[in-house]
Amino acid sequence: MQLRIPGPTPCPDEVLQAQTRQMINHRGKEFGELINGITGQLKRVFQTKSDVLILTGSGTGGLEAAVTNTLSPGDRILSVSIGAFGERFADIAEQFGADVTRLRFEWGSAADPDTVRQALKDGPSVKAVLVTHNETSTGVTNDLASISKVVNEFDLLLIVDGVSSIGSIDLPVDEWQCDVAVTGSQKGWMAPPGLAMVSVSPKAWQAYEKARMPRFYWDLGKARKFLDEKSQTPWTPGLSSMYALAVGLDLMEQETLPGIFARHARVARTAREGAKSLGLSLFADEAHASNTVTAVKSPDGVDAKRLLQILREEYGVVLSGGQQKLDGKIFRIGHLGWVAESDITRVITALGEALPRARP
Ligand SMILES: Cc1ncc(COP(=O)(O)O)c(C=O)c1O
């Protein structure tokens, strides 16, 4: 089976094997070594000297933690939204009482940094900017380096959803001054779902001291205290996912970050060129096309759901459909984590054969 959705992603055998390991005492020395090892490796991939905390939950939990640990009800927030996950990020902040202004860009496009600057000039009391680095619903990667420069001109908190980019697409957290950056184990990490990983800058910790949104399970201060003082987590951690993540991180370290980013760029090119060679059109503005997920327009006369069904049932290729307003209009090829060009070439071959059969 070729699981080519943008997460969960396939895991190498050694990662799967790691999950079969017996449980250990999460308050014991062995766990301390495990969490300290993973945390050190994560910091290298996040390219940060700040804290990185491992939470048991999915990426959305990490996004909720990012919001509730830095903000208070009534805080003015600018949400830069280019798709379904940008909207979700804004929804979380709104749910916890933030005063959210949504700066929306057309789905398929990237955010324009100058427009972000103008929005911040127009809304001078904004406290934080929420931005999705890689919008998985549309297959677009934002120019976070430029957006970060703009946010810095105003000295605001920059809170980044890097769920489907960190570890696959370059996101140097310190260099781009991301105050909180979030990812999830089922994305580029060659690991199963179950963990959210969150970096927290010194500026974000200052915000934490004043933040009044309700938090308990996702209290990052508690997570930091337990990690620093005891090499533990406050609550029972997802041990099996951590065993697996440790192995995924070892594999990533062997490949090196430049090697990983270059492979994702090559694989993405294979997906884009392959789709175009079949006469298909890409949904994303190609200048900002993502290296972890390719969104393809469903051609006229093709039933996208039927196409995905044929691919799944007859070719063993599992792709994703479109989300929300893109349902039935696009399909998405996930290519992050444990993936090589040859995997995507096989997907394109199957797609070429399935397409004519998905026309009524
Ligand atoms: C960009 C982005 N943000 C957030 C999420 C939500 O993560 P999770 O499904 O792990 O809660 C995803 C997952 O698909 C994502 O791709």
Coordinates of C-alpha atoms and ligand atoms in Angstrom, one line a residue:
M1 CA 0.0 0.0 0.0
Q2 CA 1.3 3.5 -0.9
L3 CA 0.0 5.8 1.8
R4 CA 0.5 9.2 0.2
I5 CA -1.6 11.5 2.3
P6 CA -0.1 14.4 4.1
G7 CA 0.0 12.6 7.4
P8 CA -0.1 10.1 9.0
T9 CA 2.8 9.1 6.8
P10 CA 4.4 5.6 6.5
C11 CA 7.0 4.6 9.0
P12 CA 10.2 2.7 8.3
D13 CA 10.4 -0.8 9.8
E14 CA 12.8 0.1 12.5
V15 CA 10.4 2.8 13.7
L16 CA 7.5 0.4 13.7
Q17 CA 9.7 -2.1 15.6
A18 CA 10.5 0.5 18.2
Q19 CA 6.9 0.7 19.2
T20 CA 6.8 -2.9 20.2
R21 CA 9.2 -2.2 23.0
Q22 CA 8.0 -2.9 26.6
M23 CA 6.7 0.0 28.7
I24 CA 9.1 1.8 31.1
N25 CA 8.6 3.8 34.2
H26 CA 7.9 7.4 33.0
R27 CA 9.2 8.6 36.3
G28 CA 12.5 6.6 36.1
K29 CA 16.0 7.2 34.8
E30 CA 15.5 5.3 31.5
F31 CA 12.7 7.7 30.6
G32 CA 14.9 10.7 31.5
E33 CA 17.5 9.5 29.0
L34 CA 14.8 9.0 26.4
I35 CA 13.2 12.4 26.7
N36 CA 16.5 14.3 27.0
G37 CA 17.8 12.5 23.9
I38 CA 14.8 13.3 21.8
T39 CA 14.6 16.9 23.1
G40 CA 18.2 17.5 22.1
Q41 CA 17.6 16.1 18.6
L42 CA 14.4 18.0 18.2
K43 CA 16.2 21.3 19.0
R44 CA 18.7 20.6 16.2
V45 CA 15.9 20.0 13.7
F46 CA 13.9 23.1 14.9
Q47 CA 17.3 24.9 14.6
T48 CA 16.7 26.5 18.0
K49 CA 18.5 27.0 21.3
S50 CA 15.2 27.7 23.0
D51 CA 13.0 25.2 24.8
V52 CA 11.3 22.4 22.8
L53 CA 8.6 20.6 24.6
I54 CA 7.0 17.2 23.7
L55 CA 3.3 17.0 24.4
T56 CA 1.1 14.0 24.1
G57 CA -1.5 14.9 21.6
S58 CA -1.8 15.8 17.9
G59 CA -0.7 19.0 16.2
T60 CA -4.0 20.7 17.0
G61 CA -3.2 20.3 20.7
G62 CA 0.1 21.9 20.1
L63 CA -1.6 24.8 18.4
E64 CA -4.0 25.2 21.3
A65 CA -1.0 25.2 23.7
A66 CA 0.7 27.9 21.6
V67 CA -2.3 30.1 21.9
T68 CA -3.4 29.6 25.5
N69 CA 0.1 29.9 26.9
T70 CA 0.9 33.2 25.4
L71 CA -2.4 35.1 25.2
S72 CA -5.2 36.5 27.2
P73 CA -8.9 36.9 26.4
G74 CA -9.4 40.1 24.6
D75 CA -5.9 40.2 23.1
R76 CA -5.9 41.5 19.5
I77 CA -4.5 38.9 17.1
L78 CA -3.8 39.0 13.4
S79 CA -4.4 35.6 11.8
V80 CA -2.7 35.2 8.4
S81 CA -4.9 32.6 6.8
I82 CA -4.3 30.9 3.4
G83 CA -6.5 27.8 3.9
A84 CA -8.3 25.4 6.2
F85 CA -5.5 25.1 8.8
G86 CA -5.1 28.9 9.0
E87 CA -8.8 29.1 9.7
R88 CA -8.5 26.4 12.4
F89 CA -5.6 28.3 14.1
A90 CA -7.8 31.5 14.1
D91 CA -10.8 29.4 15.4
I92 CA -8.7 28.2 18.4
A93 CA -7.7 31.8 19.4
E94 CA -11.3 33.0 19.0
Q95 CA -12.6 30.1 21.0
F96 CA -10.4 31.2 23.9
G97 CA -11.6 34.7 23.7
A98 CA -9.0 36.5 21.5
D99 CA -10.1 39.4 19.4
V100 CA -9.1 37.9 16.0
T101 CA -8.7 39.8 12.7
R102 CA -8.5 37.3 9.9
L103 CA -6.2 38.4 7.0
R104 CA -7.3 36.0 4.4
F105 CA -5.6 35.3 1.1
E106 CA -7.1 33.4 -1.8
W107 CA -6.8 29.6 -1.3
G108 CA -4.0 28.4 -3.5
S109 CA -1.9 31.6 -3.0
A110 CA 0.7 32.5 -0.4
A111 CA 0.3 35.4 2.0
D112 CA 1.8 38.7 0.8
P113 CA 4.2 40.1 3.4
D114 CA 3.5 43.7 2.4
T115 CA -0.3 43.1 3.0
V116 CA 0.6 41.7 6.4
R117 CA 2.6 44.9 7.1
Q118 CA -0.3 47.1 6.1
A119 CA -2.7 45.1 8.2
L120 CA -0.4 45.6 11.2
K121 CA -0.2 49.3 10.5
D122 CA -4.0 49.4 10.4
G123 CA -4.4 47.5 13.6
P124 CA -1.8 49.0 15.9
S125 CA -2.7 47.2 19.1
V126 CA -2.2 43.7 17.8
K127 CA -0.2 41.5 20.2
A128 CA 0.5 38.4 18.2
V129 CA 0.5 37.1 14.6
L130 CA -0.6 33.6 13.9
V131 CA 0.6 32.1 10.6
T132 CA 0.7 28.7 9.0
H133 CA 4.1 28.0 7.4
N134 CA 2.9 25.2 5.2
E135 CA -0.8 25.1 4.4
T136 CA -1.6 21.4 4.0
S137 CA -5.1 22.0 2.6
T138 CA -3.9 23.9 -0.4
G139 CA -0.3 22.8 -0.9
V140 CA 1.2 26.2 -0.4
T141 CA 4.3 27.2 1.7
N142 CA 4.3 30.8 3.0
D143 CA 7.3 33.0 2.8
L144 CA 7.8 32.9 6.5
A145 CA 11.2 34.5 6.4
S146 CA 9.7 37.7 5.0
I147 CA 6.6 37.5 7.2
S148 CA 8.8 37.1 10.2
K149 CA 10.8 40.3 9.2
V150 CA 7.5 42.2 9.0
V151 CA 6.3 40.9 12.4
N152 CA 9.6 41.9 13.9
E153 CA 9.3 45.5 12.6
F154 CA 6.3 45.7 15.1
D155 CA 8.0 43.6 17.8
L156 CA 5.1 41.2 18.1
L157 CA 4.8 37.6 19.0
L158 CA 5.1 35.3 16.0
I159 CA 3.2 32.0 16.5
V160 CA 3.8 29.5 13.8
D161 CA 1.9 26.4 12.7
G162 CA 4.8 24.3 11.3
V163 CA 2.9 21.0 11.6
S164 CA 3.5 19.9 8.1
S165 CA 6.8 21.7 7.5
I166 CA 9.2 21.4 10.4
G167 CA 11.6 18.5 9.7
S168 CA 10.8 18.5 6.0
I169 CA 11.0 22.1 4.8
D170 CA 13.6 24.5 6.2
L171 CA 12.2 26.5 9.1
P172 CA 15.1 27.9 11.2
V173 CA 13.1 28.8 14.3
D174 CA 15.7 31.1 15.9
E175 CA 16.8 32.8 12.7
W176 CA 13.3 33.6 11.8
Q177 CA 12.5 34.6 15.3
C178 CA 9.5 32.3 15.7
D179 CA 8.3 32.6 19.3
V180 CA 6.3 29.4 19.3
A181 CA 6.5 26.8 16.5
V182 CA 4.5 23.6 16.5
T183 CA 4.7 20.3 14.7
G184 CA 3.3 16.8 15.0
S185 CA 5.0 13.4 15.0
Q186 CA 2.9 11.9 12.2
K187 CA 4.2 14.4 9.6
G188 CA 7.8 14.7 8.5
W189 CA 9.3 12.7 11.4
M190 CA 8.7 9.2 10.0
A191 CA 6.9 8.5 13.2
P192 CA 3.3 7.6 14.2
P193 CA 0.7 10.1 15.4
G194 CA 0.5 11.0 19.1
L195 CA 3.0 13.7 19.9
A196 CA 3.1 17.5 19.3
M197 CA 6.4 19.2 19.6
V198 CA 6.5 22.9 20.4
S199 CA 9.4 25.4 20.6
V200 CA 9.1 28.3 23.0
S201 CA 11.3 31.4 22.8
P202 CA 12.3 33.6 25.7
K203 CA 9.9 36.2 24.5
A204 CA 7.1 33.7 24.5
W205 CA 8.0 32.7 28.1
Q206 CA 7.6 36.4 29.0
A207 CA 4.2 36.4 27.4
Y208 CA 3.4 33.1 29.3
E209 CA 3.8 34.9 32.6
K210 CA 1.0 37.3 31.7
A211 CA -1.2 35.0 29.6
R212 CA -4.6 34.4 31.2
M213 CA -6.4 32.1 28.8
P214 CA -7.4 28.9 30.6
R215 CA -4.9 26.0 30.4
F216 CA -4.3 22.9 32.4
Y217 CA -3.2 19.8 30.3
W218 CA -1.4 22.0 27.8
D219 CA 0.4 24.2 30.4
L220 CA 3.8 24.7 28.8
G221 CA 5.3 26.1 32.0
K222 CA 4.5 22.8 33.8
A223 CA 6.0 20.9 30.9
R224 CA 9.2 22.9 31.1
K225 CA 9.5 22.6 34.9
F226 CA 9.1 18.8 34.7
L227 CA 11.6 18.5 31.9
D228 CA 14.2 20.8 33.4
E229 CA 13.9 19.6 37.0
K230 CA 13.2 15.9 36.6
S231 CA 13.6 14.9 32.9
Q232 CA 9.9 14.0 32.9
T233 CA 6.6 15.2 31.6
P234 CA 3.8 16.4 33.9
W235 CA 1.4 13.7 32.7
T236 CA 1.8 10.2 31.4
P237 CA 3.6 10.5 28.0
G238 CA 2.8 8.6 24.8
L239 CA 5.7 6.3 25.4
S240 CA 5.4 4.1 22.3
S241 CA 5.2 7.2 20.0
M242 CA 8.3 8.5 21.8
Y243 CA 10.2 5.3 21.2
A244 CA 9.3 5.5 17.6
L245 CA 10.2 9.2 17.3
A246 CA 13.6 8.6 18.8
V247 CA 14.4 6.2 15.9
G248 CA 12.9 8.5 13.3
L249 CA 15.1 11.3 14.7
D250 CA 18.2 9.0 14.5
L251 CA 17.4 8.4 10.8
M252 CA 16.9 12.1 10.2
E253 CA 20.3 12.8 11.8
Q254 CA 22.0 10.3 9.6
E255 CA 20.5 12.0 6.5
T256 CA 21.3 15.5 7.7
L257 CA 18.9 18.5 7.5
P258 CA 20.2 19.8 4.2
G259 CA 19.9 16.2 2.8
I260 CA 16.3 16.0 4.1
F261 CA 15.2 19.3 2.7
A262 CA 16.8 18.6 -0.7
R263 CA 15.1 15.2 -0.9
H264 CA 11.7 16.8 -0.1
A265 CA 12.3 19.4 -2.8
R266 CA 13.2 16.7 -5.4
V267 CA 10.2 14.5 -4.5
A268 CA 7.9 17.5 -4.7
R269 CA 9.3 18.4 -8.1
T270 CA 8.6 14.8 -9.2
A271 CA 5.0 15.2 -8.0
R272 CA 4.4 18.5 -9.7
E273 CA 6.1 17.6 -13.0
G274 CA 4.4 14.2 -13.0
A275 CA 0.9 15.7 -12.5
K276 CA 1.6 18.2 -15.3
S277 CA 2.8 15.5 -17.6
L278 CA -0.6 13.9 -17.3
G279 CA -2.2 17.2 -18.4
L280 CA -3.3 18.0 -14.9
S281 CA -3.2 21.5 -13.3
L282 CA -1.7 22.3 -9.9
F283 CA -4.0 24.1 -7.5
A284 CA -1.2 26.1 -5.8
D285 CA 0.6 29.1 -7.1
E286 CA 3.7 27.2 -8.3
A287 CA 6.1 29.9 -7.0
H288 CA 4.9 28.9 -3.5
A289 CA 4.2 25.2 -4.1
S290 CA 4.8 23.1 -1.0
N291 CA 7.5 20.5 -0.8
T292 CA 5.4 18.2 1.4
V293 CA 2.0 18.1 -0.3
T294 CA 0.9 18.7 -3.9
A295 CA -2.6 19.8 -4.5
V296 CA -3.9 18.9 -8.0
K297 CA -7.1 20.2 -9.6
S298 CA -9.5 17.6 -10.4
P299 CA -10.0 17.9 -14.2
D300 CA -13.4 18.7 -15.7
G301 CA -15.5 15.5 -16.1
V302 CA -13.5 13.6 -13.5
D303 CA -15.2 12.5 -10.3
A304 CA -12.4 13.1 -7.7
K305 CA -14.0 10.7 -5.2
R306 CA -14.2 8.0 -7.8
L307 CA -10.6 8.6 -8.8
L308 CA -9.4 8.2 -5.2
Q309 CA -11.4 5.1 -4.9
I310 CA -10.0 3.5 -8.0
L311 CA -6.5 4.4 -6.9
R312 CA -7.0 3.0 -3.5
E313 CA -8.9 -0.2 -4.4
E314 CA -7.1 -1.1 -7.6
Y315 CA -3.6 0.4 -7.3
G316 CA -3.1 0.4 -3.5
V317 CA -2.4 4.1 -3.7
V318 CA -4.0 6.2 -1.0
L319 CA -4.3 10.0 -1.7
S320 CA -6.3 12.7 0.1
G321 CA -9.2 14.6 -1.2
G322 CA -9.9 18.4 -0.8
Q323 CA -11.0 19.8 2.5
Q324 CA -14.0 22.0 3.1
K325 CA -14.7 24.2 0.0
L326 CA -12.1 22.2 -2.0
D327 CA -14.0 18.9 -1.4
G328 CA -14.4 17.2 -4.8
K329 CA -12.4 20.0 -6.5
I330 CA -8.8 18.9 -5.8
F331 CA -6.9 15.9 -4.6
R332 CA -3.6 15.9 -2.7
I333 CA -0.5 13.9 -2.9
G334 CA 1.4 13.8 0.4
H335 CA 5.1 13.5 0.1
L336 CA 6.8 14.0 3.5
G337 CA 8.8 12.0 5.9
W338 CA 9.7 8.5 4.6
V339 CA 9.4 9.1 0.9
A340 CA 11.6 8.9 -2.2
E341 CA 11.2 10.0 -5.8
S342 CA 10.5 6.4 -6.9
D343 CA 7.4 6.3 -4.5
I344 CA 5.9 9.3 -6.3
T345 CA 6.8 8.1 -9.7
R346 CA 4.7 5.0 -8.9
V347 CA 1.8 7.2 -7.7
I348 CA 2.0 9.2 -11.0
T349 CA 2.0 6.0 -13.1
A350 CA -1.1 4.8 -11.2
L351 CA -2.8 8.2 -11.5
G352 CA -2.2 8.1 -15.3
E353 CA -3.9 4.8 -15.6
A354 CA -6.8 5.6 -13.2
L355 CA -7.7 9.0 -14.6
P356 CA -9.5 7.9 -17.8
R357 CA -11.5 5.4 -15.7
A358 CA -12.7 8.1 -13.3
R359 CA -14.7 9.8 -16.1
P360 CA -18.3 8.9 -16.1
Ligands
LIG1 C1 -0.7 22.7 8.7 C2 -1.4 21.8 9.7 N1 -1.8 22.3 10.8 C3 -2.5 21.6 11.7 C4 -2.8 20.3 11.5 C5 -3.5 19.5 12.6 O1 -2.7 18.5 13.1 P1 -3.4 17.3 13.8 O2 -4.3 16.6 12.8 O3 -2.2 16.5 14.2 O4 -4.1 17.7 15.0 C6 -2.4 19.7 10.4 C7 -2.6 18.2 10.1 O5 -3.1 17.8 9.1 C8 -1.7 20.4 9.4 O6 -1.3 19.9 8.3

